[in-house]
Short mmCIF file of N, CA, C and O in Angstrom, two decimals:
data_model
loop_
_atom_site.label_atom_id
_atom_site.label_comp_id
_atom_site.label_asym_id
_atom_site.label_seq_id
_atom_site.Cartn_x
_atom_site.Cartn_y
_atom_site.Cartn_z
N ALA A 1 -38.02 26.59 -12.52
CA ALA A 1 -38.11 27.90 -13.14
C ALA A 1 -38.32 27.77 -14.64
O ALA A 1 -39.08 28.54 -15.22
N LEU A 2 -37.67 26.80 -15.28
CA LEU A 2 -37.79 26.63 -16.72
C LEU A 2 -39.23 26.29 -17.11
O LEU A 2 -39.76 26.84 -18.08
N GLU A 3 -39.88 25.43 -16.33
CA GLU A 3 -41.26 25.07 -16.64
C GLU A 3 -42.21 26.24 -16.43
O GLU A 3 -43.15 26.43 -17.19
N LYS A 4 -41.96 27.05 -15.40
CA LYS A 4 -42.86 28.16 -15.10
C LYS A 4 -42.63 29.36 -16.01
O LYS A 4 -43.58 30.00 -16.46
N TYR A 5 -41.35 29.70 -16.28
CA TYR A 5 -41.03 30.94 -16.99
C TYR A 5 -40.52 30.76 -18.41
O TYR A 5 -40.40 31.73 -19.14
N GLY A 6 -40.14 29.55 -18.76
CA GLY A 6 -39.52 29.35 -20.06
C GLY A 6 -38.03 29.60 -19.97
O GLY A 6 -37.46 29.70 -18.89
N CYS A 7 -37.39 29.76 -21.13
CA CYS A 7 -35.93 29.88 -21.15
C CYS A 7 -35.43 31.30 -20.96
O CYS A 7 -34.24 31.54 -20.91
N GLY A 8 -36.30 32.27 -20.90
CA GLY A 8 -35.87 33.64 -20.67
C GLY A 8 -36.81 34.64 -21.30
O GLY A 8 -37.67 34.28 -22.10
N SER A 9 -36.64 35.89 -20.95
CA SER A 9 -37.52 36.93 -21.48
C SER A 9 -37.09 37.40 -22.86
O SER A 9 -37.80 38.15 -23.51
N CYS A 10 -35.91 36.95 -23.29
CA CYS A 10 -35.38 37.28 -24.63
C CYS A 10 -35.11 38.76 -24.82
O CYS A 10 -35.12 39.26 -25.93
N GLY A 11 -34.89 39.48 -23.75
CA GLY A 11 -34.57 40.89 -23.88
C GLY A 11 -34.49 41.58 -22.54
O GLY A 11 -34.67 40.97 -21.50
N PRO A 12 -34.21 42.88 -22.58
CA PRO A 12 -34.05 43.63 -21.34
C PRO A 12 -35.36 43.81 -20.58
O PRO A 12 -36.43 43.93 -21.17
N ARG A 13 -35.23 43.84 -19.27
CA ARG A 13 -36.42 43.98 -18.43
C ARG A 13 -37.11 45.31 -18.65
O ARG A 13 -38.33 45.41 -18.52
N GLY A 14 -36.35 46.35 -18.97
CA GLY A 14 -36.96 47.65 -19.24
C GLY A 14 -37.93 47.61 -20.41
O GLY A 14 -38.86 48.40 -20.48
N PHE A 15 -37.74 46.68 -21.29
CA PHE A 15 -38.61 46.54 -22.47
C PHE A 15 -39.67 45.46 -22.25
O PHE A 15 -40.84 45.66 -22.53
N TYR A 16 -39.25 44.30 -21.74
CA TYR A 16 -40.16 43.17 -21.57
C TYR A 16 -40.78 43.09 -20.18
O TYR A 16 -41.68 42.31 -19.95
N GLY A 17 -40.26 43.87 -19.25
CA GLY A 17 -40.83 43.89 -17.91
C GLY A 17 -40.14 42.94 -16.96
O GLY A 17 -39.35 42.09 -17.35
N SER A 18 -40.46 43.10 -15.68
CA SER A 18 -39.90 42.25 -14.63
C SER A 18 -40.93 41.20 -14.24
O SER A 18 -42.14 41.43 -14.33
N ILE A 19 -40.44 40.09 -13.80
CA ILE A 19 -41.31 39.05 -13.26
C ILE A 19 -40.88 38.76 -11.83
O ILE A 19 -39.82 39.21 -11.39
N ASP A 20 -41.70 38.02 -11.13
CA ASP A 20 -41.44 37.81 -9.70
C ASP A 20 -40.07 37.21 -9.41
O ASP A 20 -39.45 37.55 -8.40
N ILE A 21 -39.58 36.37 -10.27
CA ILE A 21 -38.27 35.74 -10.02
C ILE A 21 -37.14 36.77 -10.08
O ILE A 21 -36.15 36.66 -9.35
N HIS A 22 -37.27 37.81 -10.93
CA HIS A 22 -36.27 38.88 -10.97
C HIS A 22 -36.23 39.60 -9.63
O HIS A 22 -35.16 39.84 -9.07
N GLU A 23 -37.40 39.93 -9.13
CA GLU A 23 -37.47 40.67 -7.87
C GLU A 23 -37.01 39.81 -6.69
O GLU A 23 -36.36 40.32 -5.77
N ALA A 24 -37.32 38.53 -6.72
CA ALA A 24 -36.87 37.63 -5.65
C ALA A 24 -35.34 37.53 -5.64
O ALA A 24 -34.72 37.55 -4.58
N LEU A 25 -34.74 37.44 -6.82
CA LEU A 25 -33.27 37.40 -6.93
C LEU A 25 -32.67 38.67 -6.34
O LEU A 25 -31.72 38.61 -5.56
N GLU A 26 -33.22 39.82 -6.71
CA GLU A 26 -32.68 41.08 -6.21
C GLU A 26 -32.83 41.20 -4.69
O GLU A 26 -31.92 41.66 -4.01
N GLU A 27 -33.95 40.76 -4.16
CA GLU A 27 -34.16 40.80 -2.70
C GLU A 27 -33.16 39.90 -1.98
O GLU A 27 -32.57 40.30 -0.97
N ARG A 28 -32.94 38.70 -2.51
CA ARG A 28 -32.00 37.77 -1.88
C ARG A 28 -30.57 38.30 -1.97
O ARG A 28 -29.79 38.19 -1.03
N PHE A 29 -30.22 38.87 -3.10
CA PHE A 29 -28.87 39.40 -3.26
C PHE A 29 -28.65 40.60 -2.33
O PHE A 29 -27.60 40.72 -1.71
N ALA A 30 -29.63 41.47 -2.23
CA ALA A 30 -29.51 42.62 -1.32
C ALA A 30 -29.34 42.14 0.12
O ALA A 30 -28.49 42.67 0.85
N ALA A 31 -30.10 41.14 0.52
CA ALA A 31 -29.97 40.60 1.88
C ALA A 31 -28.58 40.01 2.08
O ALA A 31 -27.94 40.24 3.12
N PHE A 32 -28.09 39.27 1.10
CA PHE A 32 -26.77 38.66 1.18
C PHE A 32 -25.67 39.72 1.33
O PHE A 32 -24.72 39.55 2.07
N MET A 33 -25.82 40.84 0.61
CA MET A 33 -24.82 41.91 0.64
C MET A 33 -25.07 42.92 1.76
O MET A 33 -24.32 43.89 1.89
N HIS A 34 -26.12 42.70 2.55
CA HIS A 34 -26.50 43.63 3.61
C HIS A 34 -26.72 45.03 3.03
O HIS A 34 -26.30 46.03 3.60
N ALA A 35 -27.38 45.06 1.88
CA ALA A 35 -27.68 46.31 1.19
C ALA A 35 -29.18 46.57 1.22
O ALA A 35 -29.98 45.64 1.39
N GLU A 36 -29.52 47.82 1.04
CA GLU A 36 -30.93 48.19 1.02
C GLU A 36 -31.65 47.58 -0.17
O GLU A 36 -32.75 47.06 -0.05
N ARG A 37 -31.00 47.67 -1.36
CA ARG A 37 -31.60 47.14 -2.58
C ARG A 37 -30.50 46.63 -3.50
O ARG A 37 -29.34 46.97 -3.33
N ALA A 38 -30.90 45.86 -4.49
CA ALA A 38 -29.97 45.37 -5.51
C ALA A 38 -30.70 45.38 -6.84
O ALA A 38 -31.93 45.40 -6.89
N ILE A 39 -29.95 45.35 -7.92
CA ILE A 39 -30.56 45.28 -9.24
C ILE A 39 -29.79 44.25 -10.06
O ILE A 39 -28.56 44.16 -9.97
N ALA A 40 -30.53 43.47 -10.83
CA ALA A 40 -29.93 42.47 -11.71
C ALA A 40 -30.15 42.89 -13.16
O ALA A 40 -31.23 43.38 -13.51
N PHE A 41 -29.14 42.73 -13.97
CA PHE A 41 -29.23 43.06 -15.38
C PHE A 41 -29.20 41.77 -16.19
O PHE A 41 -28.60 40.78 -15.79
N SER A 42 -29.80 41.82 -17.37
CA SER A 42 -29.87 40.62 -18.21
C SER A 42 -28.56 40.34 -18.94
O SER A 42 -28.34 39.23 -19.40
N ASP A 43 -27.70 41.35 -19.07
CA ASP A 43 -26.42 41.13 -19.74
C ASP A 43 -25.40 42.17 -19.29
O ASP A 43 -25.75 43.21 -18.73
N ALA A 44 -24.15 41.89 -19.56
CA ALA A 44 -23.06 42.75 -19.11
C ALA A 44 -23.10 44.13 -19.76
O ALA A 44 -22.78 45.13 -19.12
N SER A 45 -23.50 44.20 -21.02
CA SER A 45 -23.56 45.49 -21.70
C SER A 45 -24.55 46.42 -21.03
O SER A 45 -24.26 47.60 -20.81
N SER A 46 -25.72 45.92 -20.72
CA SER A 46 -26.74 46.74 -20.04
C SER A 46 -26.23 47.20 -18.68
O SER A 46 -26.45 48.34 -18.27
N CYS A 47 -25.55 46.32 -18.00
CA CYS A 47 -25.01 46.65 -16.68
C CYS A 47 -23.98 47.78 -16.78
O CYS A 47 -24.05 48.76 -16.05
N ALA A 48 -23.05 47.66 -17.72
CA ALA A 48 -21.99 48.66 -17.86
C ALA A 48 -22.58 50.02 -18.24
O ALA A 48 -22.24 51.05 -17.64
N THR A 49 -23.45 50.03 -19.23
CA THR A 49 -24.06 51.28 -19.68
C THR A 49 -24.86 51.94 -18.57
O THR A 49 -24.72 53.13 -18.29
N SER A 50 -25.68 51.16 -17.90
CA SER A 50 -26.56 51.70 -16.86
C SER A 50 -25.80 52.16 -15.63
O SER A 50 -26.17 53.15 -15.00
N THR A 51 -24.74 51.45 -15.27
CA THR A 51 -24.00 51.80 -14.06
C THR A 51 -23.32 53.16 -14.21
O THR A 51 -23.41 54.01 -13.32
N ILE A 52 -22.65 53.38 -15.31
CA ILE A 52 -21.98 54.67 -15.53
C ILE A 52 -23.02 55.78 -15.53
O ILE A 52 -22.86 56.81 -14.86
N ALA A 53 -24.10 55.59 -16.28
CA ALA A 53 -25.14 56.62 -16.38
C ALA A 53 -25.83 56.87 -15.03
O ALA A 53 -26.29 57.98 -14.77
N ALA A 54 -25.88 55.86 -14.18
CA ALA A 54 -26.51 56.04 -12.87
C ALA A 54 -25.62 56.80 -11.89
O ALA A 54 -26.12 57.59 -11.09
N PHE A 55 -24.33 56.60 -11.97
CA PHE A 55 -23.42 57.24 -11.01
C PHE A 55 -22.99 58.64 -11.45
O PHE A 55 -22.84 59.53 -10.62
N ALA A 56 -22.74 58.83 -12.72
CA ALA A 56 -22.25 60.12 -13.21
C ALA A 56 -23.41 60.94 -13.77
O ALA A 56 -24.39 60.39 -14.25
N LYS A 57 -23.25 62.27 -13.70
CA LYS A 57 -24.30 63.16 -14.20
C LYS A 57 -23.67 64.41 -14.80
O LYS A 57 -22.45 64.60 -14.73
N ARG A 58 -24.50 65.25 -15.37
CA ARG A 58 -24.02 66.50 -15.96
C ARG A 58 -23.20 67.26 -14.91
O ARG A 58 -23.60 67.36 -13.76
N GLY A 59 -22.05 67.77 -15.34
CA GLY A 59 -21.18 68.53 -14.44
C GLY A 59 -20.08 67.69 -13.80
O GLY A 59 -19.08 68.23 -13.35
N ASP A 60 -20.26 66.36 -13.76
CA ASP A 60 -19.21 65.49 -13.25
C ASP A 60 -18.10 65.38 -14.29
O ASP A 60 -18.28 65.76 -15.45
N LEU A 61 -16.99 64.82 -13.89
CA LEU A 61 -15.88 64.59 -14.81
C LEU A 61 -15.56 63.10 -14.86
O LEU A 61 -15.36 62.47 -13.82
N LEU A 62 -15.53 62.56 -16.06
CA LEU A 62 -15.11 61.18 -16.28
C LEU A 62 -13.79 61.21 -17.03
O LEU A 62 -13.70 61.77 -18.12
N VAL A 63 -12.76 60.63 -16.45
CA VAL A 63 -11.47 60.49 -17.13
C VAL A 63 -11.42 59.02 -17.54
O VAL A 63 -11.35 58.13 -16.70
N ILE A 64 -11.49 58.79 -18.85
CA ILE A 64 -11.67 57.43 -19.36
C ILE A 64 -10.47 56.95 -20.18
O ILE A 64 -9.81 57.73 -20.85
N ASP A 65 -10.22 55.66 -20.10
CA ASP A 65 -9.26 55.01 -21.00
C ASP A 65 -9.90 55.09 -22.40
O ASP A 65 -11.06 54.74 -22.57
N GLN A 66 -9.15 55.54 -23.39
CA GLN A 66 -9.73 55.72 -24.71
C GLN A 66 -10.19 54.41 -25.35
O GLN A 66 -10.94 54.43 -26.32
N ALA A 67 -9.81 53.28 -24.77
CA ALA A 67 -10.18 51.99 -25.35
C ALA A 67 -11.25 51.24 -24.53
O ALA A 67 -11.40 50.04 -24.68
N ILE A 68 -11.99 51.96 -23.68
CA ILE A 68 -13.05 51.26 -22.94
C ILE A 68 -14.07 50.72 -23.93
O ILE A 68 -14.19 51.20 -25.05
N SER A 69 -14.83 49.75 -23.49
CA SER A 69 -15.80 49.09 -24.37
C SER A 69 -16.93 50.04 -24.76
O SER A 69 -17.20 51.04 -24.09
N GLU A 70 -17.60 49.69 -25.83
CA GLU A 70 -18.70 50.51 -26.33
C GLU A 70 -19.81 50.71 -25.31
O GLU A 70 -20.33 51.82 -25.18
N PRO A 71 -20.20 49.67 -24.53
CA PRO A 71 -21.23 49.91 -23.52
C PRO A 71 -20.82 50.96 -22.48
O PRO A 71 -21.64 51.77 -22.06
N LEU A 72 -19.55 50.96 -22.07
CA LEU A 72 -19.09 51.98 -21.13
C LEU A 72 -19.09 53.36 -21.79
O LEU A 72 -19.47 54.36 -21.17
N LYS A 73 -18.66 53.44 -23.05
CA LYS A 73 -18.69 54.71 -23.77
C LYS A 73 -20.12 55.24 -23.86
O LYS A 73 -20.37 56.42 -23.67
N THR A 74 -21.05 54.35 -24.13
CA THR A 74 -22.47 54.74 -24.21
C THR A 74 -22.94 55.29 -22.87
O THR A 74 -23.63 56.31 -22.80
N GLY A 75 -22.55 54.63 -21.77
CA GLY A 75 -22.90 55.12 -20.44
C GLY A 75 -22.34 56.50 -20.18
O GLY A 75 -23.00 57.35 -19.58
N CYS A 76 -21.12 56.75 -20.65
CA CYS A 76 -20.50 58.07 -20.49
C CYS A 76 -21.31 59.14 -21.23
O CYS A 76 -21.55 60.23 -20.70
N VAL A 77 -21.72 58.83 -22.44
CA VAL A 77 -22.53 59.77 -23.22
C VAL A 77 -23.87 60.02 -22.54
O VAL A 77 -24.31 61.16 -22.39
N LEU A 78 -24.53 58.94 -22.11
CA LEU A 78 -25.83 59.08 -21.48
C LEU A 78 -25.76 59.85 -20.16
O LEU A 78 -26.73 60.50 -19.76
N SER A 79 -24.63 59.81 -19.49
CA SER A 79 -24.48 60.51 -18.22
C SER A 79 -24.44 62.03 -18.40
O SER A 79 -24.73 62.76 -17.47
N ARG A 80 -24.06 62.47 -19.57
CA ARG A 80 -23.89 63.90 -19.89
C ARG A 80 -22.78 64.56 -19.07
O ARG A 80 -22.73 65.77 -18.92
N ALA A 81 -21.90 63.74 -18.53
CA ALA A 81 -20.75 64.25 -17.79
C ALA A 81 -19.70 64.78 -18.77
O ALA A 81 -19.73 64.46 -19.96
N ASN A 82 -18.77 65.56 -18.26
CA ASN A 82 -17.61 65.98 -19.05
C ASN A 82 -16.67 64.79 -19.13
O ASN A 82 -16.45 64.10 -18.14
N VAL A 83 -16.10 64.57 -20.31
CA VAL A 83 -15.26 63.39 -20.52
C VAL A 83 -13.90 63.81 -21.06
O VAL A 83 -13.81 64.57 -22.02
N LEU A 84 -12.85 63.27 -20.43
CA LEU A 84 -11.48 63.40 -20.93
C LEU A 84 -10.94 61.99 -21.09
O LEU A 84 -11.15 61.14 -20.22
N ALA A 85 -10.23 61.74 -22.19
CA ALA A 85 -9.70 60.40 -22.45
C ALA A 85 -8.18 60.39 -22.38
O ALA A 85 -7.52 61.33 -22.82
N TYR A 86 -7.66 59.31 -21.82
CA TYR A 86 -6.22 59.12 -21.80
C TYR A 86 -5.87 57.92 -22.67
O TYR A 86 -6.72 57.08 -22.95
N LYS A 87 -4.61 57.85 -23.11
CA LYS A 87 -4.15 56.77 -23.98
C LYS A 87 -4.34 55.43 -23.29
O LYS A 87 -4.11 55.30 -22.08
N HIS A 88 -4.70 54.43 -24.06
CA HIS A 88 -5.01 53.10 -23.54
C HIS A 88 -3.89 52.53 -22.68
O HIS A 88 -2.73 52.45 -23.10
N ASN A 89 -4.26 52.16 -21.45
CA ASN A 89 -3.35 51.53 -20.48
C ASN A 89 -2.09 52.35 -20.20
O ASN A 89 -1.06 51.80 -19.83
N ASP A 90 -2.17 53.66 -20.36
CA ASP A 90 -1.00 54.51 -20.20
C ASP A 90 -1.14 55.33 -18.91
O ASP A 90 -1.77 56.40 -18.90
N ALA A 91 -0.55 54.84 -17.84
CA ALA A 91 -0.64 55.50 -16.54
C ALA A 91 -0.01 56.89 -16.57
O ALA A 91 -0.48 57.81 -15.89
N ASP A 92 1.04 57.05 -17.37
CA ASP A 92 1.68 58.37 -17.47
C ASP A 92 0.74 59.38 -18.11
O ASP A 92 0.67 60.54 -17.69
N ASP A 93 0.00 58.96 -19.14
CA ASP A 93 -0.95 59.87 -19.78
C ASP A 93 -2.12 60.18 -18.85
O ASP A 93 -2.61 61.31 -18.81
N LEU A 94 -2.55 59.18 -18.07
CA LEU A 94 -3.59 59.42 -17.08
C LEU A 94 -3.11 60.47 -16.07
O LEU A 94 -3.84 61.42 -15.76
N LEU A 95 -1.90 60.33 -15.59
CA LEU A 95 -1.32 61.29 -14.65
C LEU A 95 -1.25 62.68 -15.28
O LEU A 95 -1.55 63.69 -14.62
N ARG A 96 -0.88 62.74 -16.55
CA ARG A 96 -0.81 64.03 -17.25
C ARG A 96 -2.19 64.71 -17.23
O ARG A 96 -2.30 65.91 -16.92
N ILE A 97 -3.23 63.96 -17.51
CA ILE A 97 -4.58 64.53 -17.53
C ILE A 97 -5.00 64.95 -16.12
O ILE A 97 -5.57 66.04 -15.94
N LEU A 98 -4.72 64.12 -15.13
CA LEU A 98 -5.09 64.48 -13.76
C LEU A 98 -4.36 65.75 -13.30
O LEU A 98 -4.95 66.60 -12.61
N LYS A 99 -3.10 65.89 -13.69
CA LYS A 99 -2.36 67.11 -13.35
C LYS A 99 -2.95 68.32 -14.07
O LYS A 99 -3.03 69.42 -13.49
N ALA A 100 -3.38 68.13 -15.33
CA ALA A 100 -3.99 69.23 -16.08
C ALA A 100 -5.31 69.66 -15.43
O ALA A 100 -5.62 70.86 -15.36
N VAL A 101 -6.07 68.70 -14.92
CA VAL A 101 -7.32 69.01 -14.23
C VAL A 101 -7.01 69.79 -12.94
O VAL A 101 -7.68 70.79 -12.64
N ALA A 102 -6.00 69.36 -12.21
CA ALA A 102 -5.61 70.06 -10.97
C ALA A 102 -5.15 71.48 -11.29
O ALA A 102 -5.49 72.43 -10.57
N HIS A 103 -4.38 71.64 -12.37
CA HIS A 103 -3.92 72.97 -12.78
C HIS A 103 -5.11 73.85 -13.15
O HIS A 103 -5.17 75.03 -12.78
N ASP A 104 -6.08 73.29 -13.85
CA ASP A 104 -7.30 74.02 -14.23
C ASP A 104 -8.09 74.44 -12.99
O ASP A 104 -8.66 75.53 -12.94
N ASP A 105 -8.11 73.57 -11.98
CA ASP A 105 -8.78 73.90 -10.71
C ASP A 105 -8.15 75.16 -10.10
O ASP A 105 -8.86 76.07 -9.67
N LEU A 106 -6.81 75.18 -10.06
CA LEU A 106 -6.10 76.33 -9.49
C LEU A 106 -6.38 77.60 -10.30
O LEU A 106 -6.63 78.66 -9.73
N LYS A 107 -6.33 77.46 -11.61
CA LYS A 107 -6.53 78.60 -12.50
C LYS A 107 -7.93 79.20 -12.32
O LYS A 107 -8.11 80.41 -12.34
N LYS A 108 -8.92 78.32 -12.13
CA LYS A 108 -10.31 78.77 -11.99
C LYS A 108 -10.73 78.97 -10.54
O LYS A 108 -11.89 79.23 -10.26
N ASN A 109 -9.76 78.80 -9.62
CA ASN A 109 -10.04 78.91 -8.19
C ASN A 109 -11.20 77.98 -7.79
O ASN A 109 -12.10 78.37 -7.04
N ARG A 110 -11.15 76.77 -8.30
CA ARG A 110 -12.20 75.77 -8.06
C ARG A 110 -11.67 74.72 -7.09
O ARG A 110 -10.56 74.22 -7.24
N LYS A 111 -12.47 74.38 -6.11
CA LYS A 111 -12.10 73.31 -5.18
C LYS A 111 -12.37 71.96 -5.85
O LYS A 111 -13.44 71.77 -6.42
N PRO A 112 -11.41 71.04 -5.79
CA PRO A 112 -11.62 69.72 -6.43
C PRO A 112 -12.90 69.03 -5.95
O PRO A 112 -13.57 68.36 -6.72
N ALA A 113 -13.27 69.24 -4.69
CA ALA A 113 -14.46 68.59 -4.15
C ALA A 113 -15.76 69.18 -4.71
O ALA A 113 -16.83 68.63 -4.48
N SER A 114 -15.66 70.27 -5.47
CA SER A 114 -16.87 70.88 -6.03
C SER A 114 -17.36 70.12 -7.26
O SER A 114 -18.42 70.43 -7.79
N GLN A 115 -16.59 69.17 -7.72
CA GLN A 115 -16.97 68.38 -8.89
C GLN A 115 -16.69 66.91 -8.61
O GLN A 115 -15.60 66.54 -8.18
N ARG A 116 -17.70 66.07 -8.85
CA ARG A 116 -17.45 64.63 -8.70
C ARG A 116 -16.62 64.16 -9.89
O ARG A 116 -16.87 64.55 -11.02
N ARG A 117 -15.65 63.29 -9.62
CA ARG A 117 -14.72 62.84 -10.65
C ARG A 117 -14.54 61.33 -10.56
O ARG A 117 -14.42 60.78 -9.48
N PHE A 118 -14.50 60.71 -11.74
CA PHE A 118 -14.36 59.26 -11.81
C PHE A 118 -13.31 58.91 -12.85
O PHE A 118 -13.20 59.57 -13.88
N ILE A 119 -12.55 57.86 -12.58
CA ILE A 119 -11.66 57.28 -13.58
C ILE A 119 -12.34 56.00 -14.05
O ILE A 119 -12.70 55.14 -13.24
N VAL A 120 -12.52 55.87 -15.36
CA VAL A 120 -13.20 54.71 -15.93
C VAL A 120 -12.19 53.94 -16.77
O VAL A 120 -11.63 54.45 -17.73
N THR A 121 -11.96 52.68 -16.35
CA THR A 121 -11.00 51.83 -17.06
C THR A 121 -11.47 50.39 -16.99
O THR A 121 -12.38 50.06 -16.24
N GLU A 122 -10.88 49.55 -17.79
CA GLU A 122 -11.20 48.11 -17.75
C GLU A 122 -9.93 47.32 -17.61
O GLU A 122 -8.90 47.70 -18.04
#
């Protein structure tokens, strides 16, 4: 691979493009996981940012640890979801926020299933 492709594309595939070895890796990984498709990222930051933005969307709720990494924060912003933050590693504060969300549901006569909700932590 080194002789054919060199030491790397030196950047994200979205900018520099994909090559056959990227697609072969994804196909093999999908087969291994018995999944329809798979995607490989060039670095952890791209993966974190893209994953949050891919799963969450406008109208969803993200309850995040206030100390999550910058790539995860960027993904939250890009998702355009509603975001509430709880104190770092504080399960009691997380519970407080979840109870406040449940209380808001009752007040607005909203079914919890009407909104997708995620807890984002590291």
